[in-house]
Short mmCIF file of C-alpha atoms in Angstrom, two decimals:
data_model
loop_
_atom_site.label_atom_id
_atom_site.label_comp_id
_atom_site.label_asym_id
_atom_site.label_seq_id
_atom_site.Cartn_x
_atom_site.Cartn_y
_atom_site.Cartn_z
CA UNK A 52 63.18 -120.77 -34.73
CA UNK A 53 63.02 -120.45 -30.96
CA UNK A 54 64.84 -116.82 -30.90
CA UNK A 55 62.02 -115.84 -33.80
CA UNK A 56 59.23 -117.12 -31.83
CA UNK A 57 60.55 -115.21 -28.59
CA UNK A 58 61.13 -111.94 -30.17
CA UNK A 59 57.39 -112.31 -31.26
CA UNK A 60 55.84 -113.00 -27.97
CA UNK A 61 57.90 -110.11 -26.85
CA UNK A 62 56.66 -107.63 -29.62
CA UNK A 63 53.03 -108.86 -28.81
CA UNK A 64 53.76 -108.58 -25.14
CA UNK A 65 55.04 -104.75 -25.57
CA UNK A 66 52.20 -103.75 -27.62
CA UNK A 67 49.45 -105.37 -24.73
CA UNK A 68 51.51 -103.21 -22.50
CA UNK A 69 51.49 -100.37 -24.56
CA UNK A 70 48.43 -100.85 -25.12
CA UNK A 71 47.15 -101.32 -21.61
CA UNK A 72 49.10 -98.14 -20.80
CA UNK A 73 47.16 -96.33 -23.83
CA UNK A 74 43.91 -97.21 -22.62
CA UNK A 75 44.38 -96.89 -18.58
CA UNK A 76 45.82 -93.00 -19.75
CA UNK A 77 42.36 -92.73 -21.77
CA UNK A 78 40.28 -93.64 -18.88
CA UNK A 79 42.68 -91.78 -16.80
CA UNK A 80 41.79 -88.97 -18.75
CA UNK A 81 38.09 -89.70 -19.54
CA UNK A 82 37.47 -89.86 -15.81
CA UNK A 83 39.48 -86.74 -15.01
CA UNK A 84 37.87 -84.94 -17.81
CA UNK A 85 34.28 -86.40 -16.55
CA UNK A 86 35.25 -85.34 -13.05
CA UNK A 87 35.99 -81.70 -14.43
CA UNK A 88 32.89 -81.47 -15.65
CA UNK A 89 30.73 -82.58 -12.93
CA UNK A 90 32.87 -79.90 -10.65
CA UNK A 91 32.19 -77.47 -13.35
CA UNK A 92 28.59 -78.60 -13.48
CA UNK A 93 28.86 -78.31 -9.42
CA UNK A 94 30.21 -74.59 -10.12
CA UNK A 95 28.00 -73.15 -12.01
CA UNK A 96 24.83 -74.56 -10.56
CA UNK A 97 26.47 -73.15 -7.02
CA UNK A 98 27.22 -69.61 -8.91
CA UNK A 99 23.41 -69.67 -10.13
CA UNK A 100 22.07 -70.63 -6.68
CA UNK A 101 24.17 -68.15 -5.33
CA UNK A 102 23.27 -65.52 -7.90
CA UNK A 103 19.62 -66.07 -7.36
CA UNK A 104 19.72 -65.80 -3.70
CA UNK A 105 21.74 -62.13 -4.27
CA UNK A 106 19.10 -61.18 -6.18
CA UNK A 107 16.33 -62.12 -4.22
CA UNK A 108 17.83 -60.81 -1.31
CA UNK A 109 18.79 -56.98 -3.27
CA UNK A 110 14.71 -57.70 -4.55
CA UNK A 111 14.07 -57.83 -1.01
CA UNK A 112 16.16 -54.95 0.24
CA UNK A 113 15.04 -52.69 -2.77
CA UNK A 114 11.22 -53.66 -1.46
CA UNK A 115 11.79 -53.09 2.26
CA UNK A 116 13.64 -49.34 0.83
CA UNK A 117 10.66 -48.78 -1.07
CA UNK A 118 7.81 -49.42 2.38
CA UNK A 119 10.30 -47.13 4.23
CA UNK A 120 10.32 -44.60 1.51
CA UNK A 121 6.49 -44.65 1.21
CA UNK A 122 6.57 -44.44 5.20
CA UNK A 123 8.57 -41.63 4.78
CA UNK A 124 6.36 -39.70 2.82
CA UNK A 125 3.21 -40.67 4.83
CA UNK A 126 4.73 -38.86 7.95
CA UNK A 127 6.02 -35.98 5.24
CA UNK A 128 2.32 -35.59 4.30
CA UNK A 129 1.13 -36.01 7.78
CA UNK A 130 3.17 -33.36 9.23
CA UNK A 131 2.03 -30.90 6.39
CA UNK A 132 -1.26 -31.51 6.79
CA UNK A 133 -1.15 -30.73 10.34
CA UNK A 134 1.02 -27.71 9.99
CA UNK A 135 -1.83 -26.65 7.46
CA UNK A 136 -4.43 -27.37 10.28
CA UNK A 137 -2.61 -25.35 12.89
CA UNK A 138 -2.68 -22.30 10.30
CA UNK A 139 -6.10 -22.60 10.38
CA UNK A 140 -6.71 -23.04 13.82
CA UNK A 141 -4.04 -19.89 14.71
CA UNK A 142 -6.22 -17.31 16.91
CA UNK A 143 -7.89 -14.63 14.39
CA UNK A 144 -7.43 -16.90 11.67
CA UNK A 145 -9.13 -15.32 8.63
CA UNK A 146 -9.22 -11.62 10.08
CA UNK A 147 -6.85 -9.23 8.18
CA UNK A 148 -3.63 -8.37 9.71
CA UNK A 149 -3.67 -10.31 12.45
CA UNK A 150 -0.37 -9.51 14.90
CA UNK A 151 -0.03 -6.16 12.98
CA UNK A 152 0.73 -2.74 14.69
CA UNK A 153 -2.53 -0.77 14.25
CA UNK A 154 -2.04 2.78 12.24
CA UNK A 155 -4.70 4.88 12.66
CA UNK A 156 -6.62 4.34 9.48
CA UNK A 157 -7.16 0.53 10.58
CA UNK A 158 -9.48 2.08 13.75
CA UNK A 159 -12.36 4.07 14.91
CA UNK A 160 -12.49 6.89 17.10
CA UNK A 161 -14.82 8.86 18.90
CA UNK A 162 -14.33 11.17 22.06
CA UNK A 163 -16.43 12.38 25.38
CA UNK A 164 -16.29 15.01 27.72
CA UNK A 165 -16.32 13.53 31.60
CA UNK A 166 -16.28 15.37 34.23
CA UNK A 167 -14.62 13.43 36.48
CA UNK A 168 -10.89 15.06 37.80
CA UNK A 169 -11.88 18.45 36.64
CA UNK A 170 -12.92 16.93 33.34
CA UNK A 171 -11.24 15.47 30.62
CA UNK A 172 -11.63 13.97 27.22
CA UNK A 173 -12.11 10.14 26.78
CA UNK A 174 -10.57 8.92 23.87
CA UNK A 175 -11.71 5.65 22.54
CA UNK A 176 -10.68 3.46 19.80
CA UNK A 177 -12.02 0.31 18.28
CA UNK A 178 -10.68 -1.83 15.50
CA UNK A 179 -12.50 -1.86 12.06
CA UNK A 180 -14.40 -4.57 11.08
CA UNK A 181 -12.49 -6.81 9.81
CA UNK A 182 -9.45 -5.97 11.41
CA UNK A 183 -7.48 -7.18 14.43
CA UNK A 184 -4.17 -5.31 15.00
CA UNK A 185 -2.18 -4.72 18.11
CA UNK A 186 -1.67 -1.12 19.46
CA UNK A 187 2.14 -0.95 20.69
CA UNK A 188 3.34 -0.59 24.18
CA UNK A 189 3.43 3.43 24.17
CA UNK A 190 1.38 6.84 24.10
CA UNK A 191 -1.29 8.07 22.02
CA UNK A 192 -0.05 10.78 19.64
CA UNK A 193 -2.60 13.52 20.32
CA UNK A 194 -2.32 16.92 19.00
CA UNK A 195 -4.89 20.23 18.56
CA UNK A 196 -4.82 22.52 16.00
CA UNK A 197 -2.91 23.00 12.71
CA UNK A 198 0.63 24.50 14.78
CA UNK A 199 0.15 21.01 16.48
CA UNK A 200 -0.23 21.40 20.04
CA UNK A 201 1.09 17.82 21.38
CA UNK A 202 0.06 16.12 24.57
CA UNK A 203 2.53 15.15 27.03
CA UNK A 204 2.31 12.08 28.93
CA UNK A 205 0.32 11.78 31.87
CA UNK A 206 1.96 8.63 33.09
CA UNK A 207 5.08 7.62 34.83
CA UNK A 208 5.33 4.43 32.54
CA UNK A 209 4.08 3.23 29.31
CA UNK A 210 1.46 0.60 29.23
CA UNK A 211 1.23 -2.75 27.87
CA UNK A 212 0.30 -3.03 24.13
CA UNK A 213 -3.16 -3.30 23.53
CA UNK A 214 -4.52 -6.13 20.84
CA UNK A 215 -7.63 -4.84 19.24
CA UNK A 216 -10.71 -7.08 17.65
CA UNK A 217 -14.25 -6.53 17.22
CA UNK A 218 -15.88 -5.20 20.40
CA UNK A 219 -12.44 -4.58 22.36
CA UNK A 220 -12.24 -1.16 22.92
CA UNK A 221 -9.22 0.81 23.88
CA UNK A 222 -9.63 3.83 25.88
CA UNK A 223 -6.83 7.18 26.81
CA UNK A 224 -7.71 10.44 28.76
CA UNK A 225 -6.60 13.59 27.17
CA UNK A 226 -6.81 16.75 29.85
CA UNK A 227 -6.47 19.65 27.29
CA UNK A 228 -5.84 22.07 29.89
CA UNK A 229 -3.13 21.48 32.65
CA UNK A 230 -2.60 25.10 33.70
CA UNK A 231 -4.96 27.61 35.91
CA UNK A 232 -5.22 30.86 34.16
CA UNK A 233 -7.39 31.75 31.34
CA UNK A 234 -4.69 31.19 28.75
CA UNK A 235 -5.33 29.09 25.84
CA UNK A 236 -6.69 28.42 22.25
CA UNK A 237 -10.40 26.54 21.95
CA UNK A 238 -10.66 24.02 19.53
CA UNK A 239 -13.37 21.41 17.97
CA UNK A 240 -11.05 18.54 17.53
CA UNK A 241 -8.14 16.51 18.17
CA UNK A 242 -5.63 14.93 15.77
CA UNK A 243 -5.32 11.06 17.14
CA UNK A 244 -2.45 9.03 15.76
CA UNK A 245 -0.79 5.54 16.67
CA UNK A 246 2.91 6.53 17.28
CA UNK A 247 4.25 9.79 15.97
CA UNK A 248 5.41 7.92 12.52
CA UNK A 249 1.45 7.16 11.58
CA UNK A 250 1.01 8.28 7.92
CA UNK A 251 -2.85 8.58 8.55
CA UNK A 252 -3.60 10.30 11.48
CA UNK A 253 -7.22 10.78 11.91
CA UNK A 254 -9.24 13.63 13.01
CA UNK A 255 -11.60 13.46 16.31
CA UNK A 256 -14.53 16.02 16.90
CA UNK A 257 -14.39 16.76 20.93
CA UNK A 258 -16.48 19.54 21.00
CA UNK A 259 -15.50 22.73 21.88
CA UNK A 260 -12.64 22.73 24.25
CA UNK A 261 -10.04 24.99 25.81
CA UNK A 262 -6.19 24.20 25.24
CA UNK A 263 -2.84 24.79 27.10
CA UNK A 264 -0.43 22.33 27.83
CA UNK A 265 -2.42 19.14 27.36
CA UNK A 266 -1.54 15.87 29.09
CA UNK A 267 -2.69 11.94 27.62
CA UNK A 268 -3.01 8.92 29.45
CA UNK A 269 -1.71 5.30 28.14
CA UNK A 270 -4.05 2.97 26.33
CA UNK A 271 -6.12 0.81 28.45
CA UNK A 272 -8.78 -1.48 28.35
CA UNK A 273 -10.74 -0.11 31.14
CA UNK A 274 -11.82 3.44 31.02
CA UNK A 275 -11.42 3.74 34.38
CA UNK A 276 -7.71 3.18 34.40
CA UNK A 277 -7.51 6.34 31.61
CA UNK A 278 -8.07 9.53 34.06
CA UNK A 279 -5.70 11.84 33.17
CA UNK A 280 -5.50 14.50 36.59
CA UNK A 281 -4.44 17.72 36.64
CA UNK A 282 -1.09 17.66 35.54
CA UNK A 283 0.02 19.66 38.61
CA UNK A 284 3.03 17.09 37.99
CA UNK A 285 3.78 18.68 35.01
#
């Protein structure tokens, strides 16, 4: 009777054990899983926080690159629109050709007898209207007659180019005679041309005048500066 009563209390004290051990291994586990979850729970509300603050902060970036953009293209505009202002500010804005060689056909000529040196002819030339062009750095091509009699130069050097608009007025002294004997062929006109390449030479009334071995100044701006001599030089 006493072992049957000790082999109960023994069978009820294994299975409080057991069971004690059962239940501390389900809170063990309830508070583990529980703990997972709140670090989960931790996690995921850090990995939205931290999400959200990416995303303000590329919404932020892609704003700023979008004010330095627009910036951008502010100063692109800017600097057209003052290129475009320059352009129409440039001297002779509006005129045609303006910086172009002048050919003949872009000018007016007329001619003068002066007496002055033994007499000479003053050539003059003015641009058309409309017109500013730049005579280049080098001598009238003058010639007389259909055989083209040409004028030598009269000048050690050439001159400076000669940029002409409106009123400006370009000025060169032929001498159609250089020699002192009564050789020579008369003629009414001369054949003026910019440069010997000039498509478009033009033809000058001068009057009647006697010619042999014909000398022409440089262009200048001052007809004072376009007295041709004698030509004894010559």
């Amino acid at each position: 009777m006493n072992r049957t009563y000790t082999a109960r209390i023994r069978r009820v004290a294994l299975t409080a054990a057991a069971g004690a051990v059962l239940a501390a291994t389900v809170t063990a586990c309830g508070s583990a899983d529980g703990g997972g979850s709140a670090s989960g729970g931790d996690s995921a509300a850090s990995a939205k926080a931290t999400a959200e603050s990416s995303s303000g902060a590329s919404q932020g970036s892609s704003d700023g690159g979008k004010t330095a953009g627009s910036s951008s293209e502010g100063g692109t505009s800017g600097k057209g629109g003052a290129s475009s202002s320059g352009a129409d500010s440039a001297p002779g804005g509006g005129k045609k050709g303006y910086g172009q060689a002048c050919g003949a056909n872009d000018l007016k000529f007329s001619a003068r007898s002066e007496t002055q040196a033994g007499g000479y002819i003053l050539l003059s030339a003015r641009a058309k209207p409309g017109v500013t062009c730049t005579i280049p750095s080098g001598l009238p091509s003058v010639s007389f007659g259909s055989k083209g009699i040409e004028a030598s130069s009269a000048e050690q050097a050439v001159g400076p180019a000669v940029k002409l608009s409106g009123s400006t007025t370009a000025y060169a002294g032929v001498n159609p005679k250089t020699t002192n004997d009564n050789n020579g062929v008369e003629f009414t006109f001369l054949i003026a041309a910019i440069g010997t390449s000039d498509p478009n030479p033009a033809s000058v009334s001068t009057g009647a005048v006697t010619v042999d071995k014909p000398i022409v100044t440089n262009w200048h701006t001052d007809p004072a500066d376009a007295v041709p001599g004698d030509g004894t030089d010559n």
